[in-house]
Amino acid sequence: MNELLTTVLSGAMMLALVLGLSCIVMSFLSDKSGAEAIKERIEYGFFGVSGLAITALLAFASA
């Protein structure tokens, strides 16, 4: 049972890491301008930081 929990936590941790990093990269690659660009960058940045925070919490839980 412990191996299953470790596997699920590792999978969720990798998913959160990839989604967090991809959102951060997408915030820098925005081609919009003006207020729409700022809004998009803030949204992607928030989701990216949230993904990295979830990754850290899952890493702590699996340790």
PDB file of N, CA and C in Angstrom:
ATOM      1  N   MET A   1       0.821  -1.197   0.000  1.00  0.00           N
ATOM      2  CA  MET A   1       0.000   0.000   0.000  1.00  0.00           C
ATOM      3  C   MET A   1       0.862   1.256   0.000  1.00  0.00           C
ATOM      4  N   ASN A   2       1.985   1.207   0.710  1.00  0.00           N
ATOM      5  CA  ASN A   2       2.875   2.364   0.779  1.00  0.00           C
ATOM      6  C   ASN A   2       3.495   2.679  -0.584  1.00  0.00           C
ATOM      7  N   GLU A   3       3.772   1.643  -1.380  1.00  0.00           N
ATOM      8  CA  GLU A   3       4.342   1.865  -2.713  1.00  0.00           C
ATOM      9  C   GLU A   3       3.341   2.569  -3.620  1.00  0.00           C
ATOM     10  N   LEU A   4       2.073   2.217  -3.467  1.00  0.00           N
ATOM     11  CA  LEU A   4       1.030   2.856  -4.273  1.00  0.00           C
ATOM     12  C   LEU A   4       0.912   4.339  -3.932  1.00  0.00           C
ATOM     13  N   LEU A   5       0.952   4.659  -2.654  1.00  0.00           N
ATOM     14  CA  LEU A   5       0.874   6.053  -2.230  1.00  0.00           C
ATOM     15  C   LEU A   5       2.067   6.848  -2.735  1.00  0.00           C
ATOM     16  N   THR A   6       3.241   6.268  -2.661  1.00  0.00           N
ATOM     17  CA  THR A   6       4.447   6.931  -3.152  1.00  0.00           C
ATOM     18  C   THR A   6       4.364   7.167  -4.665  1.00  0.00           C
ATOM     19  N   THR A   7       3.846   6.194  -5.381  1.00  0.00           N
ATOM     20  CA  THR A   7       3.707   6.324  -6.833  1.00  0.00           C
ATOM     21  C   THR A   7       2.715   7.426  -7.196  1.00  0.00           C
ATOM     22  N   VAL A   8       1.596   7.465  -6.509  1.00  0.00           N
ATOM     23  CA  VAL A   8       0.587   8.491  -6.786  1.00  0.00           C
ATOM     24  C   VAL A   8       1.124   9.879  -6.441  1.00  0.00           C
ATOM     25  N   LEU A   9       1.805  10.013  -5.301  1.00  0.00           N
ATOM     26  CA  LEU A   9       2.383  11.309  -4.927  1.00  0.00           C
ATOM     27  C   LEU A   9       3.445  11.752  -5.920  1.00  0.00           C
ATOM     28  N   SER A  10       4.259  10.818  -6.377  1.00  0.00           N
ATOM     29  CA  SER A  10       5.294  11.168  -7.357  1.00  0.00           C
ATOM     30  C   SER A  10       4.681  11.621  -8.674  1.00  0.00           C
ATOM     31  N   GLY A  11       3.640  10.928  -9.112  1.00  0.00           N
ATOM     32  CA  GLY A  11       2.965  11.317 -10.352  1.00  0.00           C
ATOM     33  C   GLY A  11       2.316  12.683 -10.243  1.00  0.00           C
ATOM     34  N   ALA A  12       1.645  12.948  -9.125  1.00  0.00           N
ATOM     35  CA  ALA A  12       1.020  14.252  -8.923  1.00  0.00           C
ATOM     36  C   ALA A  12       2.067  15.349  -8.814  1.00  0.00           C
ATOM     37  N   MET A  13       3.200  15.024  -8.190  1.00  0.00           N
ATOM     38  CA  MET A  13       4.265  16.005  -8.051  1.00  0.00           C
ATOM     39  C   MET A  13       4.867  16.368  -9.412  1.00  0.00           C
ATOM     40  N   MET A  14       5.076  15.370 -10.252  1.00  0.00           N
ATOM     41  CA  MET A  14       5.612  15.643 -11.586  1.00  0.00           C
ATOM     42  C   MET A  14       4.619  16.438 -12.432  1.00  0.00           C
ATOM     43  N   LEU A  15       3.347  16.120 -12.320  1.00  0.00           N
ATOM     44  CA  LEU A  15       2.318  16.845 -13.056  1.00  0.00           C
ATOM     45  C   LEU A  15       2.271  18.308 -12.631  1.00  0.00           C
ATOM     46  N   ALA A  16       2.292  18.557 -11.326  1.00  0.00           N
ATOM     47  CA  ALA A  16       2.258  19.931 -10.826  1.00  0.00           C
ATOM     48  C   ALA A  16       3.515  20.697 -11.235  1.00  0.00           C
ATOM     49  N   LEU A  17       4.661  20.025 -11.226  1.00  0.00           N
ATOM     50  CA  LEU A  17       5.913  20.679 -11.621  1.00  0.00           C
ATOM     51  C   LEU A  17       5.887  21.079 -13.091  1.00  0.00           C
ATOM     52  N   VAL A  18       5.482  20.165 -13.944  1.00  0.00           N
ATOM     53  CA  VAL A  18       5.451  20.458 -15.386  1.00  0.00           C
ATOM     54  C   VAL A  18       4.442  21.554 -15.698  1.00  0.00           C
ATOM     55  N   LEU A  19       3.260  21.483 -15.093  1.00  0.00           N
ATOM     56  CA  LEU A  19       2.261  22.525 -15.334  1.00  0.00           C
ATOM     57  C   LEU A  19       2.710  23.876 -14.788  1.00  0.00           C
ATOM     58  N   GLY A  20       3.347  23.880 -13.624  1.00  0.00           N
ATOM     59  CA  GLY A  20       3.837  25.129 -13.050  1.00  0.00           C
ATOM     60  C   GLY A  20       4.918  25.769 -13.913  1.00  0.00           C
ATOM     61  N   LEU A  21       5.881  24.967 -14.334  1.00  0.00           N
ATOM     62  CA  LEU A  21       6.958  25.516 -15.164  1.00  0.00           C
ATOM     63  C   LEU A  21       6.444  25.968 -16.533  1.00  0.00           C
ATOM     64  N   SER A  22       5.517  25.200 -17.108  1.00  0.00           N
ATOM     65  CA  SER A  22       5.005  25.604 -18.421  1.00  0.00           C
ATOM     66  C   SER A  22       4.193  26.895 -18.324  1.00  0.00           C
ATOM     67  N   CYS A  23       3.471  27.102 -17.234  1.00  0.00           N
ATOM     68  CA  CYS A  23       2.725  28.351 -17.071  1.00  0.00           C
ATOM     69  C   CYS A  23       3.681  29.534 -16.918  1.00  0.00           C
ATOM     70  N   ILE A  24       4.766  29.348 -16.191  1.00  0.00           N
ATOM     71  CA  ILE A  24       5.741  30.431 -16.039  1.00  0.00           C
ATOM     72  C   ILE A  24       6.377  30.772 -17.378  1.00  0.00           C
ATOM     73  N   VAL A  25       6.722  29.757 -18.152  1.00  0.00           N
ATOM     74  CA  VAL A  25       7.308  30.004 -19.478  1.00  0.00           C
ATOM     75  C   VAL A  25       6.295  30.694 -20.387  1.00  0.00           C
ATOM     76  N   MET A  26       5.042  30.266 -20.336  1.00  0.00           N
ATOM     77  CA  MET A  26       4.013  30.887 -21.176  1.00  0.00           C
ATOM     78  C   MET A  26       3.771  32.343 -20.803  1.00  0.00           C
ATOM     79  N   SER A  27       3.985  32.697 -19.538  1.00  0.00           N
ATOM     80  CA  SER A  27       3.800  34.100 -19.160  1.00  0.00           C
ATOM     81  C   SER A  27       4.857  34.993 -19.809  1.00  0.00           C
ATOM     82  N   PHE A  28       6.043  34.454 -20.063  1.00  0.00           N
ATOM     83  CA  PHE A  28       7.084  35.234 -20.721  1.00  0.00           C
ATOM     84  C   PHE A  28       6.930  35.257 -22.240  1.00  0.00           C
ATOM     85  N   LEU A  29       6.220  34.301 -22.791  1.00  0.00           N
ATOM     86  CA  LEU A  29       6.092  34.193 -24.249  1.00  0.00           C
ATOM     87  C   LEU A  29       4.829  34.845 -24.796  1.00  0.00           C
ATOM     88  N   SER A  30       4.141  35.636 -24.008  1.00  0.00           N
ATOM     89  CA  SER A  30       2.914  36.282 -24.458  1.00  0.00           C
ATOM     90  C   SER A  30       3.212  37.302 -25.551  1.00  0.00           C
ATOM     91  N   ASP A  31       2.400  37.281 -26.604  1.00  0.00           N
ATOM     92  CA  ASP A  31       2.600  38.227 -27.702  1.00  0.00           C
ATOM     93  C   ASP A  31       1.559  39.343 -27.703  1.00  0.00           C
ATOM     94  N   LYS A  32       0.733  39.406 -26.663  1.00  0.00           N
ATOM     95  CA  LYS A  32      -0.266  40.466 -26.566  1.00  0.00           C
ATOM     96  C   LYS A  32       0.377  41.735 -26.027  1.00  0.00           C
ATOM     97  N   SER A  33      -0.343  42.847 -26.154  1.00  0.00           N
ATOM     98  CA  SER A  33       0.193  44.108 -25.667  1.00  0.00           C
ATOM     99  C   SER A  33      -0.873  44.839 -24.850  1.00  0.00           C
ATOM    100  N   GLY A  34      -0.413  45.779 -24.067  1.00  0.00           N
ATOM    101  CA  GLY A  34      -1.334  46.592 -23.275  1.00  0.00           C
ATOM    102  C   GLY A  34      -1.827  45.893 -22.025  1.00  0.00           C
ATOM    103  N   ALA A  35      -3.032  46.251 -21.629  1.00  0.00           N
ATOM    104  CA  ALA A  35      -3.617  45.734 -20.393  1.00  0.00           C
ATOM    105  C   ALA A  35      -3.891  44.233 -20.490  1.00  0.00           C
ATOM    106  N   GLU A  36      -4.225  43.781 -21.669  1.00  0.00           N
ATOM    107  CA  GLU A  36      -4.480  42.342 -21.855  1.00  0.00           C
ATOM    108  C   GLU A  36      -3.216  41.522 -21.607  1.00  0.00           C
ATOM    109  N   ALA A  37      -2.071  42.045 -22.012  1.00  0.00           N
ATOM    110  CA  ALA A  37      -0.805  41.338 -21.783  1.00  0.00           C
ATOM    111  C   ALA A  37      -0.480  41.260 -20.297  1.00  0.00           C
ATOM    112  N   ILE A  38      -0.690  42.340 -19.577  1.00  0.00           N
ATOM    113  CA  ILE A  38      -0.417  42.341 -18.137  1.00  0.00           C
ATOM    114  C   ILE A  38      -1.326  41.345 -17.437  1.00  0.00           C
ATOM    115  N   LYS A  39      -2.610  41.347 -17.817  1.00  0.00           N
ATOM    116  CA  LYS A  39      -3.562  40.414 -17.218  1.00  0.00           C
ATOM    117  C   LYS A  39      -3.150  38.973 -17.479  1.00  0.00           C
ATOM    118  N   GLU A  40      -2.761  38.668 -18.712  1.00  0.00           N
ATOM    119  CA  GLU A  40      -2.366  37.308 -19.062  1.00  0.00           C
ATOM    120  C   GLU A  40      -1.103  36.892 -18.329  1.00  0.00           C
ATOM    121  N   ARG A  41      -0.138  37.792 -18.236  1.00  0.00           N
ATOM    122  CA  ARG A  41       1.107  37.455 -17.534  1.00  0.00           C
ATOM    123  C   ARG A  41       0.875  37.220 -16.054  1.00  0.00           C
ATOM    124  N   ILE A  42      -0.002  38.006 -15.439  1.00  0.00           N
ATOM    125  CA  ILE A  42      -0.308  37.819 -14.023  1.00  0.00           C
ATOM    126  C   ILE A  42      -1.017  36.483 -13.809  1.00  0.00           C
ATOM    127  N   GLU A  43      -1.955  36.158 -14.689  1.00  0.00           N
ATOM    128  CA  GLU A  43      -2.674  34.879 -14.559  1.00  0.00           C
ATOM    129  C   GLU A  43      -1.722  33.698 -14.701  1.00  0.00           C
ATOM    130  N   TYR A  44      -0.918  33.694 -15.756  1.00  0.00           N
ATOM    131  CA  TYR A  44       0.008  32.586 -15.955  1.00  0.00           C
ATOM    132  C   TYR A  44       1.048  32.526 -14.837  1.00  0.00           C
ATOM    133  N   GLY A  45       1.512  33.674 -14.387  1.00  0.00           N
ATOM    134  CA  GLY A  45       2.471  33.690 -13.288  1.00  0.00           C
ATOM    135  C   GLY A  45       1.878  33.130 -12.017  1.00  0.00           C
ATOM    136  N   PHE A  46       0.621  33.487 -11.729  1.00  0.00           N
ATOM    137  CA  PHE A  46      -0.047  32.959 -10.539  1.00  0.00           C
ATOM    138  C   PHE A  46      -0.189  31.447 -10.621  1.00  0.00           C
ATOM    139  N   PHE A  47      -0.643  30.942 -11.769  1.00  0.00           N
ATOM    140  CA  PHE A  47      -0.793  29.497 -11.910  1.00  0.00           C
ATOM    141  C   PHE A  47       0.558  28.789 -11.849  1.00  0.00           C
ATOM    142  N   GLY A  48       1.590  29.414 -12.376  1.00  0.00           N
ATOM    143  CA  GLY A  48       2.919  28.817 -12.315  1.00  0.00           C
ATOM    144  C   GLY A  48       3.448  28.719 -10.904  1.00  0.00           C
ATOM    145  N   VAL A  49       3.318  29.788 -10.141  1.00  0.00           N
ATOM    146  CA  VAL A  49       3.776  29.778  -8.756  1.00  0.00           C
ATOM    147  C   VAL A  49       2.931  28.813  -7.931  1.00  0.00           C
ATOM    148  N   SER A  50       1.640  28.751  -8.213  1.00  0.00           N
ATOM    149  CA  SER A  50       0.771  27.800  -7.506  1.00  0.00           C
ATOM    150  C   SER A  50       1.192  26.359  -7.798  1.00  0.00           C
ATOM    151  N   GLY A  51       1.524  26.081  -9.029  1.00  0.00           N
ATOM    152  CA  GLY A  51       1.990  24.738  -9.386  1.00  0.00           C
ATOM    153  C   GLY A  51       3.281  24.374  -8.683  1.00  0.00           C
ATOM    154  N   LEU A  52       4.194  25.330  -8.587  1.00  0.00           N
ATOM    155  CA  LEU A  52       5.451  25.063  -7.880  1.00  0.00           C
ATOM    156  C   LEU A  52       5.225  24.890  -6.381  1.00  0.00           C
ATOM    157  N   ALA A  53       4.279  25.639  -5.825  1.00  0.00           N
ATOM    158  CA  ALA A  53       3.959  25.490  -4.402  1.00  0.00           C
ATOM    159  C   ALA A  53       3.336  24.121  -4.131  1.00  0.00           C
ATOM    160  N   ILE A  54       2.464  23.675  -5.010  1.00  0.00           N
ATOM    161  CA  ILE A  54       1.865  22.339  -4.858  1.00  0.00           C
ATOM    162  C   ILE A  54       2.943  21.273  -4.969  1.00  0.00           C
ATOM    163  N   THR A  55       3.897  21.462  -5.890  1.00  0.00           N
ATOM    164  CA  THR A  55       5.003  20.518  -6.015  1.00  0.00           C
ATOM    165  C   THR A  55       5.794  20.445  -4.717  1.00  0.00           C
ATOM    166  N   ALA A  56       6.070  21.596  -4.115  1.00  0.00           N
ATOM    167  CA  ALA A  56       6.820  21.611  -2.859  1.00  0.00           C
ATOM    168  C   ALA A  56       6.046  20.916  -1.739  1.00  0.00           C
ATOM    169  N   LEU A  57       4.737  21.152  -1.669  1.00  0.00           N
ATOM    170  CA  LEU A  57       3.928  20.492  -0.647  1.00  0.00           C
ATOM    171  C   LEU A  57       3.899  18.979  -0.833  1.00  0.00           C
ATOM    172  N   LEU A  58       3.777  18.524  -2.073  1.00  0.00           N
ATOM    173  CA  LEU A  58       3.781  17.091  -2.336  1.00  0.00           C
ATOM    174  C   LEU A  58       5.148  16.481  -2.056  1.00  0.00           C
ATOM    175  N   ALA A  59       6.209  17.215  -2.338  1.00  0.00           N
ATOM    176  CA  ALA A  59       7.550  16.715  -2.037  1.00  0.00           C
ATOM    177  C   ALA A  59       7.734  16.574  -0.521  1.00  0.00           C
ATOM    178  N   PHE A  60       7.216  17.534   0.216  1.00  0.00           N
ATOM    179  CA  PHE A  60       7.277  17.465   1.671  1.00  0.00           C
ATOM    180  C   PHE A  60       6.449  16.296   2.198  1.00  0.00           C
ATOM    181  N   ALA A  61       5.280  16.067   1.595  1.00  0.00           N
ATOM    182  CA  ALA A  61       4.410  14.978   2.033  1.00  0.00           C
ATOM    183  C   ALA A  61       5.013  13.612   1.729  1.00  0.00           C
ATOM    184  N   SER A  62       5.764  13.509   0.654  1.00  0.00           N
ATOM    185  CA  SER A  62       6.338  12.219   0.280  1.00  0.00           C
ATOM    186  C   SER A  62       7.645  11.915   0.993  1.00  0.00           C
ATOM    187  N   ALA A  63       8.213  12.899   1.671  1.00  0.00           N
ATOM    188  CA  ALA A  63       9.496  12.682   2.369  1.00  0.00           C
ATOM    189  C   ALA A  63       9.307  11.959   3.680  1.00  0.00           C
TER     190      ALA A  63
END
